[in-house]
XYZ file of C-alpha atoms in Angstrom:
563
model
C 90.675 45.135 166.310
C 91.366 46.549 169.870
C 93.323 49.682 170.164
C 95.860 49.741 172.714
C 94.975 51.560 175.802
C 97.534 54.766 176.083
C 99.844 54.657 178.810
C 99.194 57.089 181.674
C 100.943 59.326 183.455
C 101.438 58.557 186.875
C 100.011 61.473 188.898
C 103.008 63.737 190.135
C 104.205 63.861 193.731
C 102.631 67.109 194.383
C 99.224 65.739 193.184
C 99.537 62.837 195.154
C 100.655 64.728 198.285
C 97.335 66.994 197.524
C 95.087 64.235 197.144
C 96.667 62.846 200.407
C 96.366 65.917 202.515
C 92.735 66.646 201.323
C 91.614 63.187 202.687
C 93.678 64.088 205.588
C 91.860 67.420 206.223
C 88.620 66.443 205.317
C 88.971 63.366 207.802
C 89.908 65.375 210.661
C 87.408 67.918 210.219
C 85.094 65.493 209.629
C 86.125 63.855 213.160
C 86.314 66.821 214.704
C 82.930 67.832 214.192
C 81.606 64.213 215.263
C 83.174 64.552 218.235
C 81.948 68.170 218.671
C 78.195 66.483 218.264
C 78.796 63.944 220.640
C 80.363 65.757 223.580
C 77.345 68.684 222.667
C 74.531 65.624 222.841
C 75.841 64.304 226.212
C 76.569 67.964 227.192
C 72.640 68.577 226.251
C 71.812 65.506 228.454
C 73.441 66.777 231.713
C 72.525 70.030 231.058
C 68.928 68.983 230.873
C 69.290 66.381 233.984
C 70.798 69.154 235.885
C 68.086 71.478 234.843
C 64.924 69.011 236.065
C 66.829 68.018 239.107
C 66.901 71.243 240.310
C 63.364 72.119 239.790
C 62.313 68.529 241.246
C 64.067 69.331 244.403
C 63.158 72.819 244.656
C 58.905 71.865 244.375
C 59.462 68.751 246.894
C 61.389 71.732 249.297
C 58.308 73.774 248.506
C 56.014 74.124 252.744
C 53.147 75.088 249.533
C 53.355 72.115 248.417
C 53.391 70.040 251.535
C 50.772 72.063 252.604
C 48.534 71.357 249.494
C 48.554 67.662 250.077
C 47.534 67.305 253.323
C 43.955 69.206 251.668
C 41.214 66.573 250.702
C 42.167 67.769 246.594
C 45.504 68.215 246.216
C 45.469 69.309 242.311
C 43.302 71.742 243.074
C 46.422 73.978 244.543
C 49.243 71.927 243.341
C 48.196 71.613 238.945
C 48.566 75.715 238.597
C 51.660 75.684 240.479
C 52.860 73.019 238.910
C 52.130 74.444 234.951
C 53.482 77.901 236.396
C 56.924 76.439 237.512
C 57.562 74.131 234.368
C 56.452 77.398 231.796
C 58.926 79.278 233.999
C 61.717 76.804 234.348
C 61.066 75.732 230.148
C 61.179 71.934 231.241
C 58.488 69.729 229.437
C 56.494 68.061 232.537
C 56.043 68.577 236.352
C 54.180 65.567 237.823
C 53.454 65.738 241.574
C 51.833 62.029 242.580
C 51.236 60.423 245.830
C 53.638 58.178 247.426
C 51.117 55.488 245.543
C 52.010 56.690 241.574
C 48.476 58.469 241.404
C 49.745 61.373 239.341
C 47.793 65.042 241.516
C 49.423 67.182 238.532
C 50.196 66.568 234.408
C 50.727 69.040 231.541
C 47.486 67.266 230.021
C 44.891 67.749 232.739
C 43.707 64.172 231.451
C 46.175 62.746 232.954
C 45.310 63.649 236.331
C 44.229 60.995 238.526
C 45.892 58.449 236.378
C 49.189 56.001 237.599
C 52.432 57.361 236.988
C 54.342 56.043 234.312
C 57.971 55.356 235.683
C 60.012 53.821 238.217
C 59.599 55.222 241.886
C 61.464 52.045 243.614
C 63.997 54.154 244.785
C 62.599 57.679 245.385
C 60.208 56.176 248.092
C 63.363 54.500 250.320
C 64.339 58.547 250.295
C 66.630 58.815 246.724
C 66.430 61.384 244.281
C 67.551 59.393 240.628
C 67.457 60.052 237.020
C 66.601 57.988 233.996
C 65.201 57.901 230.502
C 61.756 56.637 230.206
C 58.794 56.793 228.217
C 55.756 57.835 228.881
C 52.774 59.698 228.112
C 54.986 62.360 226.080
C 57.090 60.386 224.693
C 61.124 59.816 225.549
C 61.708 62.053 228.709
C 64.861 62.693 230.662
C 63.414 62.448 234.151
C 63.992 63.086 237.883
C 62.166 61.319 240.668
C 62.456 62.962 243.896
C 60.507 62.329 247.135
C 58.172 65.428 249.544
C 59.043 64.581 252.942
C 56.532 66.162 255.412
C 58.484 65.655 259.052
C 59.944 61.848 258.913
C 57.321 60.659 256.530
C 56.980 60.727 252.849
C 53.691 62.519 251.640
C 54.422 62.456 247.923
C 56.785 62.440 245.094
C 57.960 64.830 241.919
C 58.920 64.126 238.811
C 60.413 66.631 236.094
C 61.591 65.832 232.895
C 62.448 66.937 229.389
C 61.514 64.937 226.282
C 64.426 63.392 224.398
C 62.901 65.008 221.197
C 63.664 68.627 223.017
C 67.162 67.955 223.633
C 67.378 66.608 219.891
C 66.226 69.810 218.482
C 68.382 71.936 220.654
C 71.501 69.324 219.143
C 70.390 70.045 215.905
C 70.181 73.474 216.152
C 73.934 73.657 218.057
C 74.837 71.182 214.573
C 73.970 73.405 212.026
C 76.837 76.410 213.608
C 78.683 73.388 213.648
C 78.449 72.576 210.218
C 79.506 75.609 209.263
C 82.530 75.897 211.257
C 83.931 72.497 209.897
C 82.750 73.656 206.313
C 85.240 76.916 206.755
C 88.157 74.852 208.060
C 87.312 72.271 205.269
C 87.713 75.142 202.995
C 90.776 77.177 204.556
C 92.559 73.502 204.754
C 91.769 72.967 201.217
C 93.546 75.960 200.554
C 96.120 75.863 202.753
C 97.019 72.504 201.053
C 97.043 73.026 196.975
C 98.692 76.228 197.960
C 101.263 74.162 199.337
C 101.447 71.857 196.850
C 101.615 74.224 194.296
C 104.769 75.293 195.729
C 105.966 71.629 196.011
C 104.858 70.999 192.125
C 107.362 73.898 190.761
C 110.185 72.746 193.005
C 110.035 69.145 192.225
C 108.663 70.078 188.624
C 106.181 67.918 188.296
C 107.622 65.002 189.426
C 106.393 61.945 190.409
C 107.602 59.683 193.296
C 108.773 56.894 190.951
C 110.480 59.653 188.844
C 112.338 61.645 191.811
C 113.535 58.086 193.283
C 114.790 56.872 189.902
C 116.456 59.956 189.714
C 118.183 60.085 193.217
C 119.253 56.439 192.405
C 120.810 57.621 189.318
C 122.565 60.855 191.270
C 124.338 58.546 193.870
C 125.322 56.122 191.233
C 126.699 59.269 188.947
C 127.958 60.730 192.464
C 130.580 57.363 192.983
C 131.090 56.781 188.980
C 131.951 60.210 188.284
C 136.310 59.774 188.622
C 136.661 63.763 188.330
C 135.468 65.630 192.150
C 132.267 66.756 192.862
C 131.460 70.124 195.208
C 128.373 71.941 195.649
C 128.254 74.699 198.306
C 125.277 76.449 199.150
C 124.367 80.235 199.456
C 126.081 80.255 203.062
C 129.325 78.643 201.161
C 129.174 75.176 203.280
C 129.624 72.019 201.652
C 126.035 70.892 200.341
C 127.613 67.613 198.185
C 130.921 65.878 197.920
C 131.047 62.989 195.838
C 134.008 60.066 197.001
C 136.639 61.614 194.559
C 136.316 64.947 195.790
C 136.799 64.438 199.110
C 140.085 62.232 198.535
C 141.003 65.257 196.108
C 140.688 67.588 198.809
C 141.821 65.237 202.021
C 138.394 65.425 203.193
C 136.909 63.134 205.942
C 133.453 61.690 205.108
C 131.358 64.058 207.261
C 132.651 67.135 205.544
C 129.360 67.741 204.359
C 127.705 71.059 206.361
C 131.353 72.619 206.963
C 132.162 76.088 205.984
C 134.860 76.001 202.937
C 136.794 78.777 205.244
C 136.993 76.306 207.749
C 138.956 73.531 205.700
C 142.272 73.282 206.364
C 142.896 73.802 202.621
C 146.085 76.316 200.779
C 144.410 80.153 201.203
C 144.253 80.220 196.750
C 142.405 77.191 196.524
C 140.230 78.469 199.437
C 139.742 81.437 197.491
C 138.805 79.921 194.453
C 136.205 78.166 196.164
C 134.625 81.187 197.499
C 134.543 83.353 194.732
C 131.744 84.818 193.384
C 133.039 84.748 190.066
C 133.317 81.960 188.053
C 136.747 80.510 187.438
C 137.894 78.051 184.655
C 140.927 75.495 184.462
C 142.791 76.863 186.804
C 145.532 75.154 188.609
C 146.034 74.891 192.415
C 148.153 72.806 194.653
C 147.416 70.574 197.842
C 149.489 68.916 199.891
C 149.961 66.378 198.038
C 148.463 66.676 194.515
C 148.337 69.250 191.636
C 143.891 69.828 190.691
C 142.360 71.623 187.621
C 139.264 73.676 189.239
C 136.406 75.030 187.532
C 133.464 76.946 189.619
C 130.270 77.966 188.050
C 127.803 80.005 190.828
C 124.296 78.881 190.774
C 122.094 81.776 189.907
C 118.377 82.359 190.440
C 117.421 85.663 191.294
C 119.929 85.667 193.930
C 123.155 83.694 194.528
C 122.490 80.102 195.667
C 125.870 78.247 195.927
C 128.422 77.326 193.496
C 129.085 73.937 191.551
C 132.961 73.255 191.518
C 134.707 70.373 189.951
C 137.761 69.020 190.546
C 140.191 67.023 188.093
C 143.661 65.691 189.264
C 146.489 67.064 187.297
C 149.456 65.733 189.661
C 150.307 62.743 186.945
C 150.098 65.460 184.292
C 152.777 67.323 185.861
C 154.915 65.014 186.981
C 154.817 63.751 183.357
C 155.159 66.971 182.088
C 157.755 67.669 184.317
C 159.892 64.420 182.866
C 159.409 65.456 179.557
C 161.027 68.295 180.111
C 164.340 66.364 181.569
C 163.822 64.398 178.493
C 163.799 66.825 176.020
C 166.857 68.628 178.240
C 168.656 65.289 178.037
C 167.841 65.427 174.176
C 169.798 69.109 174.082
C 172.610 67.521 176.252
C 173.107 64.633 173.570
C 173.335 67.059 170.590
C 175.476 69.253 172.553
C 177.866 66.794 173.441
C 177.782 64.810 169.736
C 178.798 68.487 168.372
C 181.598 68.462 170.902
C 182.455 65.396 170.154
C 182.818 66.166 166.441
C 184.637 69.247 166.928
C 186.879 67.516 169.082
C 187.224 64.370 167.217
C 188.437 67.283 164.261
C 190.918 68.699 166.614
C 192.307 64.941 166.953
C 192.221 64.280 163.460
C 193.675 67.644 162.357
C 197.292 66.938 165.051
C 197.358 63.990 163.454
C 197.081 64.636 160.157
C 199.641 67.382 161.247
C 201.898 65.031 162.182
C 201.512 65.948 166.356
C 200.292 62.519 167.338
C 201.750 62.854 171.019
C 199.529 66.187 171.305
C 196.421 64.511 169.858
C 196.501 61.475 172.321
C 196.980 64.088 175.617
C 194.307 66.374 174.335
C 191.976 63.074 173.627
C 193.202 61.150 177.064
C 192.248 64.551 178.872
C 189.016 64.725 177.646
C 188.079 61.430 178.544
C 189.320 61.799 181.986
C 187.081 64.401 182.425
C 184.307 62.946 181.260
C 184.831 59.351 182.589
C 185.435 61.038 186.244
C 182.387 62.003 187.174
C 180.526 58.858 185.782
C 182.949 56.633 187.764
C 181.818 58.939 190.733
C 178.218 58.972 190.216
C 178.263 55.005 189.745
C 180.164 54.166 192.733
C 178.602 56.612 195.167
C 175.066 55.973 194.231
C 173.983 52.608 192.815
C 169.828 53.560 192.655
C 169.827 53.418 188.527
C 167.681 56.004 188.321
C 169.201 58.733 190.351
C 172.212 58.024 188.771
C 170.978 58.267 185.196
C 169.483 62.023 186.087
C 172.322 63.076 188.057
C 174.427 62.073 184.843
C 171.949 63.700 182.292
C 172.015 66.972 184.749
C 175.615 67.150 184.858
C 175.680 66.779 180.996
C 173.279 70.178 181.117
C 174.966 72.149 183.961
C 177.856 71.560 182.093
C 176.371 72.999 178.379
C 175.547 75.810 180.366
C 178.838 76.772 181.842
C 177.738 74.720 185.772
C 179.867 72.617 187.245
C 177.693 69.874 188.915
C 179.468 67.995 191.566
C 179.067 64.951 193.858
C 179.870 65.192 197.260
C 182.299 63.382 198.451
C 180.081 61.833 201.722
C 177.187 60.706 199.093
C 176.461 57.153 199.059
C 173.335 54.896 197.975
C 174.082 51.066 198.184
C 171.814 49.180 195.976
C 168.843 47.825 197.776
C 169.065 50.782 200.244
C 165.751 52.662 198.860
C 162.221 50.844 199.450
C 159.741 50.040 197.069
C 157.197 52.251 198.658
C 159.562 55.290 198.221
C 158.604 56.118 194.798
C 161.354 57.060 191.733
C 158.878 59.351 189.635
C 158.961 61.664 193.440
C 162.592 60.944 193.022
C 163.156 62.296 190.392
C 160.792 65.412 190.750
C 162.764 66.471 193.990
C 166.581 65.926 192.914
C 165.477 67.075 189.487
C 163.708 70.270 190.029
C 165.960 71.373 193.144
C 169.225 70.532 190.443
C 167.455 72.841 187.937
C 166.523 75.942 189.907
C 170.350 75.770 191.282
C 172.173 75.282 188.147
C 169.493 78.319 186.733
C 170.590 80.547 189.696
C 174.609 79.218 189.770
C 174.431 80.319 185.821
C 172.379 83.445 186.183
C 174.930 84.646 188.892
C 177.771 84.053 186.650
C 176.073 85.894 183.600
C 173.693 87.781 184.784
C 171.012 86.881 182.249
C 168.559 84.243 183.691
C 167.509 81.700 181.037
C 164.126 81.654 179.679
C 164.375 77.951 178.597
C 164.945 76.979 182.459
C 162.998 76.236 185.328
C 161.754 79.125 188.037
C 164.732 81.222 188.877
C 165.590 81.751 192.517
C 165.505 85.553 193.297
C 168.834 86.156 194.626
C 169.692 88.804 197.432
C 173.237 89.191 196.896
C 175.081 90.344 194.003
C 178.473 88.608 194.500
C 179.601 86.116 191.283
C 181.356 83.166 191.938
C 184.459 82.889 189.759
C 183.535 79.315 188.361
C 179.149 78.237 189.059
C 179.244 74.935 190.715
C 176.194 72.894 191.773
C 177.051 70.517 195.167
C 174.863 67.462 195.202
C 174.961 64.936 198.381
C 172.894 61.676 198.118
C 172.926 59.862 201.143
C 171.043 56.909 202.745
C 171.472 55.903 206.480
C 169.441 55.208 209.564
C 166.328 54.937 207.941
C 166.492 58.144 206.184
C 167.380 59.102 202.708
C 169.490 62.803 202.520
C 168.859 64.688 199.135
C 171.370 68.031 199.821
C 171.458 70.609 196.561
C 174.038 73.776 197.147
C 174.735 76.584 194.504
C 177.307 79.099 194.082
C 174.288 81.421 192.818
C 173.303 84.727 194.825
C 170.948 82.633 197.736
C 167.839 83.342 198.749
C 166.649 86.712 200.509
C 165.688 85.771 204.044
C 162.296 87.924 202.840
C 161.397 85.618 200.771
C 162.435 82.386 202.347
C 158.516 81.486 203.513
C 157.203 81.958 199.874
C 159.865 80.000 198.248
C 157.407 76.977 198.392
C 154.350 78.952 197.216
C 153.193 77.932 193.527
C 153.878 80.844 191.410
C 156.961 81.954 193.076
C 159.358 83.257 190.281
C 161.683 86.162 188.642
C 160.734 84.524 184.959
C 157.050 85.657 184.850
C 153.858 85.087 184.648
C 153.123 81.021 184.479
C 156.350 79.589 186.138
C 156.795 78.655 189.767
C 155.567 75.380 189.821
C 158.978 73.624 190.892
C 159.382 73.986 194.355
C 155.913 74.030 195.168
C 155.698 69.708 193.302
C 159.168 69.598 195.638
C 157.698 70.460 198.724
C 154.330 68.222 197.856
C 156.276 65.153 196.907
C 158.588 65.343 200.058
C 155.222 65.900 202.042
C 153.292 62.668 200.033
C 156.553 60.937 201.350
C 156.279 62.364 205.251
C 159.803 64.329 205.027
C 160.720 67.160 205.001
C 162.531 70.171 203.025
C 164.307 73.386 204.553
C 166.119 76.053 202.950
C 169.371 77.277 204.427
C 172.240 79.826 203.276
C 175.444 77.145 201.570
C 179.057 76.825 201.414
C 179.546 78.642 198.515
C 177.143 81.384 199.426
C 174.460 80.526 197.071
C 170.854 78.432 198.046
C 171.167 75.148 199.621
C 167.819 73.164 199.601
C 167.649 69.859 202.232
C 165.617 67.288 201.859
C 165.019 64.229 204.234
C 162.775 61.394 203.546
C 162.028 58.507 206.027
C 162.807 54.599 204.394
C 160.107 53.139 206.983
C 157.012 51.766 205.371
C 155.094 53.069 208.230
C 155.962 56.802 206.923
C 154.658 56.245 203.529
C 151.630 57.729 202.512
C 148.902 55.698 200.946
C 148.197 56.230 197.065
C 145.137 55.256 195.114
C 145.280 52.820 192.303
C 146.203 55.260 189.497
C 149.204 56.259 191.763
C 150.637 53.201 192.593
C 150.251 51.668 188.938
C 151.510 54.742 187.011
């Protein structure tokens, strides 16, 4: 039975980048030093045609040798000056001939008498011309020249070198060469696996299958990932942003490279992000949502970046936020069912007394009282849900000694508020600017802020109204909606006035502060506005305008506009 064959590895990126670059090197070396051989043979080649050339021309110049063959034995003068000038000159041959190829002088006396082996064509119509030809040596690299005595030609030279000369001098010039391209071979080899040895650690091993699988799986985790992604490098720029961090942030999509300092984001989230320290869970506020941020700094050796994500807490706390109405609408109820009892005893006990007339006034009265405001609040403002809060926030100013009243200019027809404009921001406006004036309308009456209330308002003053009354206005027209919330309370010192909207803002302590600050960023997700002003009655008095256009509506992602 055959044994499966084991699966290999697939060589790493590194290794494939050094097998890659040695070929490379090797290649170009090994071109570079056939080029090197080429240009040195055909450098040889001229060398050694310049070389004979000049010594042809300088024996046909030569009044010696013109002289020597007008004698009856021309080799008898011209073969030792012949064998003197090609030892001195290190050519191979000098062969002086008549003008018909008879050859006067040879390196092999032998030769002497014999016909010339070679073209001479050209040299007797007056040319001097080079070729390769072979004759009685061999290869040679020749020159053909003619001796002019006066207008007529007596004779002609030819020098050359033997092919196999040049050859050896190549070789020779190849062997340095070798070397050198051996040594760059070497260094490059070098060069390269210390290279790759760096690029093997950093992409640990790696290969190119593995790192491309991977970076598919990073941008797919990148656009699943529903929390927000930032990484910021050593220089704290933006190195990575995945899609939900950048809409956490109000980020455009070529954030990436910007300097954090540079964002126009609030100066505590900015300096979360550029801490050194790492910071856990803690909240921060943007324009227009509430995040959770974590940062953990990227350590090796020395600080690299920091890895921040990013979780969106602004349904949280508007939830949280209407649980607490709830549960103060809870109080209200049990507060007014023990009225009720105690009153419905009063009624009882006149009767029982036999005061009837006195138990129907003091009943009638109370349900005046009560029954005036909701006929108010249901005639001035017919949005359901503003009514129900203003209703459940009059039932709790009222356990708490406030008066909450309804302007007498407030009016909401039904229909008058768009879809777009949305109750839950509603609802976290009217509600939380209600309960930081019927906190500071009640602490200015007793003096003792409550610790079950929202953020106090640090008052300035230290008047006391006689009876705390809360003045809300409601009021839609021309395309705007009017949210107006006074308070006989102490107001607001002018000091403070800019921080009022600041998260954290409080007289309560440590973890309140949060109202205004969701105020201010639901009137901004809406494109109003809020401002703060000195009221009637002395106290705070918060405005808020909100346009009923469509085109001033923010846009809100899915989990928004379904929650």
């Amino acid at each position: 039975m055959r044994l499966p064959r084991p699966r290999t590895r697939p060589r790493s990126l590194a290794g494939q980048l050094f097998a890659m670059q040695v070929v490379l090197v090797a290649a170009v070396v090994a071109g570079c030093a056939f080029f090197a051989y080429v240009s040195g043979r055909e450098q040889a080649k001229e060398t050694a045609t310049r070389q004979v050339t000049a010594a042809a021309l300088a024996i046909a110049a030569s009044p010696s040798v013109r002289e020597a063959i007008r004698t009856p034995d021309p080799s008898a003068m011209l073969q030792p000056y012949a064998e003197r000038v090609r030892k001195d000159t290190g050519i191979t041959f000098v062969t002086i001939m008549s003008p018909q190829r008879v050859r006067w002088t040879h390196p092999d006396s032998q030769q002497i008498g014999e016909e010339f082996l070679g073209h001479t064509a050209r040299a007797l119509r007056g040319e001097t011309f080079s070729e390769t030809y072979t004759g009685t040596l061999g290869p040679s690299i020749r020159v053909v020249t003619p001796i002019r005595d006066g207008g007529r030609i007596t004779g002609l030279v030819s020098a050359g070198i033997t092919v196999e000369r040049v050859s050896s001098q190549v070789r020779a010039q190849l062997g340095a060469l070798g070397l050198a391209a051996g040594g760059a071979l070497a260094l490059g080899g070098i060069g390269t696996y210390v290279i790759n040895a760096r690029l093997r650690r950093h992409t640990h091993g790696m290969n190119a299958a593995e790192l491309s699988r991977m970076h598919d799986y990073h941008q797919a985790t990148l656009h699943a990932v529903r929390e927000g992604l930032l990484m910021l490098d050593g220089r704290r720029r933006i190195a990575l942003i995945n899609d939900a961090g950048r809409e956490l942030l109000g980020l455009e999509p070529g954030a990436v490279g910007q300097r954090v300092a540079e964002l126009d984001l609030p100066a505590p989230l900015t300096g979360a992000l550029l801490a050194s320290e790492a910071r856990i869970d803690e909240l921060h506020l943007t324009a227009d949502r509430v995040i959770v941020v974590n940062t953990r700094p990227v350590v090796g050796g020395e600080q690299r970046g920091t890895v921040v994500t990013l979780r969106d807490h602004t349904e949280l706390q508007a939830l949280s936020g209407e649980l607490d109405s709830e549960r103060g609408f809870t109080q209200a109820l049990r507060s007014q069912a023990h009225e009720a009892a105690n009153r419905l005893h009063t009624v009882v006990s006149l009767i029982e007394l036999g005061r009837a007339e006195e138990a129907v006034g003091f009943a009638t009265a109370e349900l005046e009282l009560a029954q005036a405001l909701t006929d108010r609040v249901v005639d001035a403002v017919a949005e359901p849900v503003l009514a129900a809060l203003l209703l459940g926030k009059a039932a709790q100013a009222n356990e708490r000694g406030v008066e909450l009243v309804l302007a007498d200019d407030s009016l909401i027809d039904d229909g008058a508020l768009p879809a777009t404009l949305r109750q839950r921001d509603l609802v976290t406006i009217l509600g939380n600017l209600i309960d930081n004036a019927v906190d500071a309308a009640s602490e200015a009456v007793t003096g003792v802020p409550d610790p079950g209330s929202v953020p106090a308002q640090r008052g300035a003053g230290s008047g006391r109204a006689a009876r705390a009354r809360v003045t809300v206005t409601a009021l839609a027209e021309e395309g705007e909606l009017l949210l107006r919330v006074a308070d006989t309370g102490a107001g607001i010192d002018p000091a403070d006035a800019a921080e009022v909207f600041e998260r954290g803002w409080s007289t309560h302590g440590a973890g309140r502060g949060i109202g205004l600050a969701l105020v201010q960023q639901a009137v901004h997700r809406n494109r109003g506005k809020v401002a703060l002003d000195r009221g009637p009655d002395g106290g705070a008095e918060f405005t808020v305008r909100l346009p009923l256009t469509v085109a001033g509506r923010t846009t809100y992602t899915t989990k928004e506009a379904t929650a």
